[in-house]
Short mmCIF file of C-alpha atoms in Angstrom, two decimals:
data_model
loop_
_atom_site.label_atom_id
_atom_site.label_comp_id
_atom_site.label_asym_id
_atom_site.label_seq_id
_atom_site.Cartn_x
_atom_site.Cartn_y
_atom_site.Cartn_z
CA MET C 1 -83.81 319.93 170.55
CA ARG C 2 -83.56 318.73 174.15
CA GLY C 3 -84.99 319.51 177.57
CA TRP C 4 -86.96 322.71 177.96
CA LEU C 5 -87.26 323.34 174.21
CA THR C 6 -88.85 319.94 173.66
CA ILE C 7 -91.32 320.63 176.46
CA MET C 8 -92.14 324.04 175.00
CA VAL C 9 -92.94 322.49 171.63
CA ALA C 10 -95.12 319.86 173.30
CA VAL C 11 -96.99 322.50 175.29
CA ALA C 12 -97.45 324.65 172.19
CA LEU C 13 -98.73 321.67 170.22
CA ALA C 14 -101.20 320.87 172.96
CA SER C 15 -102.46 324.44 172.97
CA LEU C 16 -102.76 324.47 169.18
CA LEU C 17 -104.70 321.22 169.16
CA GLY C 18 -106.98 322.27 172.01
CA LEU C 19 -105.76 319.60 174.40
CA GLN C 20 -106.31 319.69 178.15
CA GLN C 21 -102.73 318.70 178.95
CA PRO C 22 -99.48 319.30 177.06
CA LEU C 23 -98.62 315.60 177.00
CA PHE C 24 -101.69 313.46 177.06
CA ALA C 25 -103.07 309.96 176.79
CA GLN C 26 -104.67 309.94 173.38
CA THR C 27 -107.98 308.29 172.63
CA ALA C 28 -108.35 306.52 169.30
CA LYS C 29 -110.09 308.46 166.54
CA ILE C 30 -110.01 305.47 164.18
CA ASP C 31 -111.69 302.35 165.53
CA ALA C 32 -109.60 299.22 166.01
CA ALA C 33 -111.49 297.19 163.41
CA SER C 34 -110.97 299.77 160.66
CA TRP C 35 -107.28 300.16 161.48
CA SER C 36 -106.82 296.37 161.54
CA ALA C 37 -108.45 296.11 158.12
CA TYR C 38 -106.28 298.92 156.75
CA LYS C 39 -103.00 297.54 157.99
CA ALA C 40 -103.87 293.98 156.91
CA LYS C 41 -104.30 295.31 153.39
CA PHE C 42 -101.48 297.85 153.12
CA LEU C 43 -98.90 297.49 155.93
CA ASP C 44 -95.99 295.20 155.14
CA PRO C 45 -94.27 293.48 158.12
CA THR C 46 -91.18 295.62 157.45
CA GLY C 47 -93.18 298.78 158.14
CA ARG C 48 -93.74 299.99 154.62
CA ILE C 49 -97.14 301.09 153.36
CA ILE C 50 -97.90 299.42 150.04
CA ASP C 51 -99.49 301.41 147.22
CA ASN C 52 -101.34 298.53 145.60
CA ALA C 53 -102.59 300.64 142.69
CA ASN C 54 -99.07 301.73 141.75
CA GLY C 55 -96.98 298.59 141.32
CA ASN C 56 -96.87 297.91 145.08
CA ILE C 57 -94.27 300.63 145.57
CA SER C 58 -93.90 302.62 148.76
CA HIS C 59 -93.40 306.35 148.96
CA SER C 60 -92.92 309.12 151.48
CA GLU C 61 -96.57 310.16 151.18
CA GLY C 62 -97.75 306.67 152.06
CA GLN C 63 -95.38 306.40 154.99
CA GLY C 64 -96.55 309.75 156.30
CA TYR C 65 -100.18 308.80 155.89
CA GLY C 66 -99.54 305.45 157.56
CA MET C 67 -97.90 307.10 160.58
CA TRP C 68 -100.72 309.62 160.82
CA LEU C 69 -103.37 306.91 160.70
CA ALA C 70 -101.51 304.81 163.28
CA TYR C 71 -101.47 307.86 165.54
CA LEU C 72 -105.20 308.41 164.98
CA ALA C 73 -105.76 304.73 165.83
CA ASN C 74 -103.61 305.20 168.97
CA ASP C 75 -101.42 302.27 167.92
CA GLN C 76 -97.92 303.05 169.12
CA ALA C 77 -96.39 299.77 167.99
CA ASP C 78 -97.59 300.16 164.40
CA PHE C 79 -96.51 303.79 164.38
CA GLU C 80 -92.98 302.83 165.42
CA GLN C 81 -92.89 300.04 162.81
CA ILE C 82 -93.84 302.45 160.00
CA TRP C 83 -91.44 305.09 161.31
CA TYR C 84 -88.58 302.56 161.42
CA PHE C 85 -88.95 301.78 157.72
CA THR C 86 -89.31 305.47 156.93
CA ARG C 87 -86.19 306.61 158.72
CA THR C 88 -84.00 303.70 157.59
CA GLU C 89 -85.14 303.37 153.96
CA LEU C 90 -86.32 306.86 152.94
CA LEU C 91 -84.58 309.47 155.10
CA LEU C 92 -81.39 309.14 153.08
CA ARG C 93 -80.97 312.60 151.57
CA ASP C 94 -78.23 314.94 152.75
CA ASP C 95 -80.74 317.78 153.25
CA GLY C 96 -82.82 315.98 155.87
CA LEU C 97 -85.78 315.24 153.59
CA ALA C 98 -87.01 311.82 152.47
CA VAL C 99 -86.53 310.21 149.08
CA TRP C 100 -89.99 309.81 147.67
CA LYS C 101 -90.00 306.43 145.86
CA TRP C 102 -89.07 302.92 147.03
CA ASP C 103 -89.68 300.00 144.66
CA PRO C 104 -89.56 296.42 146.02
CA SER C 105 -88.83 295.02 142.54
CA ALA C 106 -85.81 297.26 141.87
CA LYS C 107 -82.22 297.07 143.06
CA PRO C 108 -81.42 299.44 144.64
CA HIS C 109 -84.95 299.96 145.92
CA VAL C 110 -84.78 303.77 145.80
CA THR C 111 -85.56 304.58 142.17
CA ASP C 112 -86.03 308.34 142.53
CA ALA C 113 -84.06 310.21 145.19
CA ASN C 114 -85.96 313.48 144.82
CA ASN C 115 -88.22 314.35 147.72
CA ALA C 116 -91.98 314.89 147.72
CA SER C 117 -92.70 317.81 150.01
CA ASP C 118 -96.15 316.66 151.02
CA GLY C 119 -94.70 313.34 152.11
CA ASP C 120 -92.11 315.16 154.21
CA MET C 121 -94.79 317.32 155.80
CA LEU C 122 -96.99 314.33 156.55
CA ILE C 123 -94.10 312.51 158.22
CA ALA C 124 -93.16 315.55 160.31
CA TYR C 125 -96.79 316.18 161.26
CA ALA C 126 -97.36 312.60 162.36
CA LEU C 127 -94.13 312.62 164.38
CA ALA C 128 -95.11 315.86 166.10
CA LEU C 129 -98.56 314.58 167.03
CA ALA C 130 -97.21 311.27 168.27
CA GLY C 131 -94.31 312.88 170.10
CA SER C 132 -96.64 315.16 172.01
CA ALA C 133 -99.27 312.51 172.69
CA TRP C 134 -96.93 309.72 173.73
CA LYS C 135 -94.24 311.77 175.50
CA ASN C 136 -91.59 310.79 172.96
CA ASN C 137 -88.90 313.45 172.61
CA ASP C 138 -87.17 311.53 169.82
CA TYR C 139 -90.27 311.91 167.65
CA LEU C 140 -90.43 315.64 168.36
CA GLU C 141 -86.76 316.09 167.53
CA ALA C 142 -87.12 314.16 164.26
CA ALA C 143 -90.20 316.21 163.37
CA ALA C 144 -88.32 319.45 163.97
CA LYS C 145 -85.43 318.33 161.77
CA ILE C 146 -87.77 317.59 158.86
CA ALA C 147 -89.74 320.82 159.34
CA ASN C 148 -86.52 322.83 159.31
CA ALA C 149 -85.34 320.99 156.21
CA LEU C 150 -88.63 321.79 154.45
CA LEU C 151 -88.34 325.42 155.43
CA ALA C 152 -84.77 325.62 154.16
CA ASN C 153 -85.27 323.76 150.89
CA ALA C 154 -88.90 323.70 149.74
CA VAL C 155 -90.68 326.75 151.19
CA VAL C 156 -89.66 329.59 148.87
CA LYS C 157 -90.67 333.10 147.87
CA SER C 158 -91.61 333.62 144.22
CA GLY C 159 -93.46 336.47 142.58
CA GLY C 160 -94.42 337.94 145.93
CA ARG C 161 -95.89 334.64 147.14
CA THR C 162 -94.66 332.05 149.60
CA ILE C 163 -95.06 328.64 147.99
CA LEU C 164 -94.23 324.99 148.59
CA LEU C 165 -92.12 323.41 145.88
CA PRO C 166 -93.35 319.84 145.26
CA GLY C 167 -89.75 318.66 145.28
CA VAL C 168 -86.37 320.26 145.78
CA GLU C 169 -85.27 319.37 142.26
CA GLY C 170 -87.10 319.94 138.99
CA PHE C 171 -89.87 322.41 139.78
CA ASN C 172 -88.25 325.82 139.75
CA ALA C 173 -86.47 328.10 137.32
CA PRO C 174 -84.02 328.08 135.65
CA GLY C 175 -84.22 324.31 135.18
CA ARG C 176 -87.95 324.48 134.58
CA LYS C 177 -88.86 327.16 132.02
CA ASP C 178 -92.40 327.59 133.31
CA GLY C 179 -91.27 327.35 136.93
CA PRO C 180 -92.07 327.55 139.64
CA VAL C 181 -94.55 324.69 139.34
CA ILE C 182 -96.68 323.77 142.35
CA ASN C 183 -99.14 321.06 143.27
CA PRO C 184 -102.02 322.68 145.21
CA SER C 185 -102.80 319.41 146.98
CA TYR C 186 -99.40 319.43 148.68
CA TRP C 187 -100.58 322.18 151.08
CA ILE C 188 -101.63 320.20 154.18
CA TYR C 189 -103.28 323.12 155.92
CA GLU C 190 -103.80 321.56 159.33
CA ALA C 191 -100.11 320.59 159.47
CA ILE C 192 -98.67 324.00 158.58
CA PRO C 193 -99.24 325.63 162.02
CA VAL C 194 -97.46 322.62 163.55
CA MET C 195 -94.54 323.16 161.17
CA ALA C 196 -94.39 326.73 162.46
CA LEU C 197 -93.98 325.44 166.02
CA LEU C 198 -91.29 322.98 165.00
CA ALA C 199 -89.36 325.40 162.77
CA PRO C 200 -90.42 328.92 163.78
CA SER C 201 -90.77 331.32 160.85
CA ASP C 202 -93.32 333.76 159.51
CA ALA C 203 -93.02 331.91 156.21
CA TRP C 204 -95.43 329.22 157.39
CA GLY C 205 -98.28 331.66 157.96
CA ALA C 206 -97.59 333.21 154.56
CA LEU C 207 -97.63 329.73 153.04
CA THR C 208 -101.15 329.15 154.33
CA GLU C 209 -102.42 332.57 153.25
CA ASP C 210 -100.90 332.35 149.78
CA GLY C 211 -102.01 328.77 149.29
CA LEU C 212 -105.62 329.68 150.04
CA ALA C 213 -105.40 332.80 147.87
CA LEU C 214 -104.12 330.70 144.98
CA LEU C 215 -106.93 328.18 145.41
CA ARG C 216 -109.47 330.98 145.18
CA THR C 217 -107.92 332.27 141.95
CA MET C 218 -107.16 328.94 140.24
CA GLN C 219 -110.48 328.48 138.48
CA PHE C 220 -109.53 326.72 135.25
CA GLY C 221 -112.03 325.72 132.59
CA PRO C 222 -115.81 325.65 132.73
CA ARG C 223 -115.84 323.85 136.10
CA LYS C 224 -113.53 326.45 137.72
CA LEU C 225 -111.16 323.92 139.26
CA PRO C 226 -107.44 323.93 140.05
CA ALA C 227 -105.09 321.68 138.13
CA ASP C 228 -102.96 319.01 139.76
CA TRP C 229 -99.86 320.82 138.50
CA VAL C 230 -99.84 324.60 138.13
CA SER C 231 -97.24 326.95 136.67
CA LEU C 232 -96.79 330.25 138.50
CA HIS C 233 -94.35 331.62 135.93
CA ARG C 234 -96.82 334.36 135.03
CA GLN C 235 -100.49 334.06 135.84
CA PRO C 236 -101.36 330.65 137.30
CA GLN C 237 -102.08 328.12 134.56
CA PRO C 238 -101.86 324.35 134.09
CA ALA C 239 -98.18 323.42 133.88
CA GLU C 240 -96.56 322.26 130.67
CA GLY C 241 -95.84 318.55 130.37
CA PHE C 242 -98.72 317.49 132.60
CA ASP C 243 -102.31 316.70 131.70
CA ALA C 244 -104.46 319.78 132.24
CA GLU C 245 -106.73 318.04 134.69
CA PHE C 246 -108.23 318.07 138.12
CA GLY C 247 -106.94 314.62 138.95
CA TYR C 248 -106.20 312.15 141.70
CA ASN C 249 -103.93 314.59 143.52
CA ALA C 250 -106.49 317.40 143.68
CA ILE C 251 -109.35 315.18 144.92
CA ARG C 252 -108.02 315.50 148.47
CA ILE C 253 -107.94 319.31 148.55
CA PRO C 254 -111.48 319.78 149.94
CA LEU C 255 -110.78 317.15 152.62
CA TYR C 256 -107.60 318.96 153.65
CA LEU C 257 -109.49 322.26 153.81
CA ALA C 258 -112.28 320.80 155.92
CA ARG C 259 -109.92 319.02 158.29
CA ALA C 260 -108.02 322.30 158.79
CA GLY C 261 -111.20 324.14 159.74
CA VAL C 262 -111.20 326.39 156.67
CA SER C 263 -114.66 327.91 156.81
CA ASP C 264 -114.86 329.31 153.28
CA LYS C 265 -118.05 327.55 152.20
CA GLU C 266 -117.96 329.16 148.77
CA LEU C 267 -114.55 327.63 148.08
CA LEU C 268 -115.49 324.23 149.50
CA LEU C 269 -118.74 324.01 147.57
CA ARG C 270 -117.15 325.25 144.31
CA LEU C 271 -114.55 322.50 144.51
CA SER C 272 -117.08 319.85 145.51
CA SER C 273 -119.55 320.81 142.79
CA GLY C 274 -116.88 321.14 140.13
CA MET C 275 -115.36 317.74 140.73
CA THR C 276 -118.68 315.86 140.79
CA ALA C 277 -119.80 313.93 137.72
CA GLY C 278 -123.37 313.33 136.59
CA ASN C 279 -123.67 310.15 138.66
CA GLY C 280 -122.93 312.08 141.85
CA ALA C 281 -119.46 310.60 142.30
CA PRO C 282 -116.23 312.60 142.18
CA ALA C 283 -114.30 312.35 138.95
CA THR C 284 -111.07 313.39 137.36
CA ILE C 285 -111.89 316.34 135.14
CA ASN C 286 -110.48 317.55 131.82
CA LEU C 287 -110.01 321.22 132.58
CA LYS C 288 -110.15 322.34 128.96
CA ASP C 289 -113.71 321.20 128.27
CA GLY C 290 -114.94 320.36 131.76
CA GLN C 291 -115.72 316.76 130.83
CA PRO C 292 -115.25 313.99 133.40
CA LYS C 293 -112.40 311.65 132.51
CA GLN C 294 -112.85 308.90 135.09
CA SER C 295 -115.57 308.45 137.66
CA LEU C 296 -114.18 307.74 141.14
CA ASP C 297 -116.84 305.57 142.73
CA ASP C 298 -114.83 304.22 145.66
CA ALA C 299 -116.22 305.21 149.06
CA GLY C 300 -112.86 306.76 149.84
CA TYR C 301 -113.32 309.30 147.06
CA ARG C 302 -117.02 309.86 147.70
CA ILE C 303 -116.37 310.68 151.35
CA VAL C 304 -114.59 313.89 150.30
CA ASN C 305 -117.89 315.31 149.03
CA ASP C 306 -119.68 313.86 152.04
CA VAL C 307 -117.32 315.68 154.40
CA VAL C 308 -117.89 318.95 152.53
CA ALA C 309 -121.66 318.43 152.75
CA CYS C 310 -121.29 317.78 156.46
CA VAL C 311 -119.31 320.92 157.30
CA ALA C 312 -121.12 323.21 154.85
CA LYS C 313 -124.69 321.97 155.19
CA GLY C 314 -124.86 319.66 158.21
CA THR C 315 -125.67 316.67 155.98
CA LYS C 316 -125.17 313.24 157.53
CA LEU C 317 -122.70 310.86 155.94
CA PRO C 318 -124.39 308.07 153.97
CA ALA C 319 -123.98 304.52 155.20
CA SER C 320 -121.71 303.73 152.25
CA SER C 321 -119.13 306.24 153.47
CA ARG C 322 -119.35 305.14 157.10
CA GLN C 323 -118.61 301.50 156.24
CA PHE C 324 -114.90 300.88 155.76
CA ALA C 325 -113.84 298.08 153.41
CA PRO C 326 -110.32 298.82 152.12
CA SER C 327 -109.68 298.35 148.42
CA LEU C 328 -106.96 300.63 147.05
CA TYR C 329 -104.40 302.43 149.20
CA TYR C 330 -105.22 306.03 148.30
CA PRO C 331 -109.03 306.15 148.60
CA SER C 332 -108.87 303.91 151.67
CA THR C 333 -106.52 306.41 153.29
CA LEU C 334 -108.79 309.33 152.44
CA GLN C 335 -111.78 307.49 153.84
CA LEU C 336 -110.13 306.90 157.22
CA LEU C 337 -108.99 310.52 157.39
CA GLY C 338 -112.53 311.62 156.59
CA LEU C 339 -114.13 309.31 159.13
CA ALA C 340 -111.67 310.29 161.86
CA PHE C 341 -112.37 313.96 161.22
CA VAL C 342 -116.15 313.63 161.29
CA ALA C 343 -116.07 311.43 164.40
CA GLU C 344 -113.97 314.01 166.25
CA LYS C 345 -115.31 317.32 164.97
CA HIS C 346 -118.78 316.63 163.54
CA PRO C 347 -120.29 313.57 165.25
CA GLU C 348 -123.72 314.96 164.38
CA CYS C 349 -123.01 313.90 160.79
CA LEU C 350 -122.67 310.23 161.70
#
């Protein structure tokens, strides 16, 4: 994608994001101190983001998040460092998608060559944002390649719905008897319109509509929550072989909805209420009996409910959510995404 087509994508991205100019000088949405603390904890000098709660592995999700956060911090050098590791160590598949798992203790380091579609979307989204903001055509071209690969391999029609397979292998029939199986938290709603600019197709709009429709119908157990892994073989139900739980994956769904500007307060508040334990903190939830399994007290998990309260009720974020002290990779990432969103879209909540 060269010349005029690259410019058209940049202009369209600018329009979509409400920018004044198609290619613009970005202002940081994550403060320098918070980004410095994050990268000191999780960014290896090689450019890999370290998941310190998961054996210090790296994965496509983490690389995509890292690139996105570097963009939000307006740190072009760190973005390029993370992208270098991503494209040289993970973008190894023949279909243009990234392998999902890289283990520093294993030889070879890639221990699972399947992709993770949310990781691919995060990488493409970050590249598109950075390419438009920093006038980098190479980033836009790489983003378009990944978006087209997702469209060709992971965005599929099934049972009258357009869905996102979590990975190219292992989640669909006939290999999976209860397939297709989806992960509702893999729908990154704010990124999907950008994918549609990079790889034009009506399928992207259908993916958003069907993803939201599924979220409204997936009300499992007494707390009426979605599962991390859901079979769509017949009526949606928790998938076989996985714990029937609202778990670590699903915690981010309300944050994704809020960041995307989804204004369905009933949906947001149902998810927020359902995932909250008696102590007021989010929790993983056993869907069969509605009992909390593990309380998630980290500020990075709590901020998800705080963001929902902000957009649905105008409630200010508590001081504990505004103060960033990185601990584990995943909640720390969610906290920065939450803080960046509130600072940009709802400063009245700070």
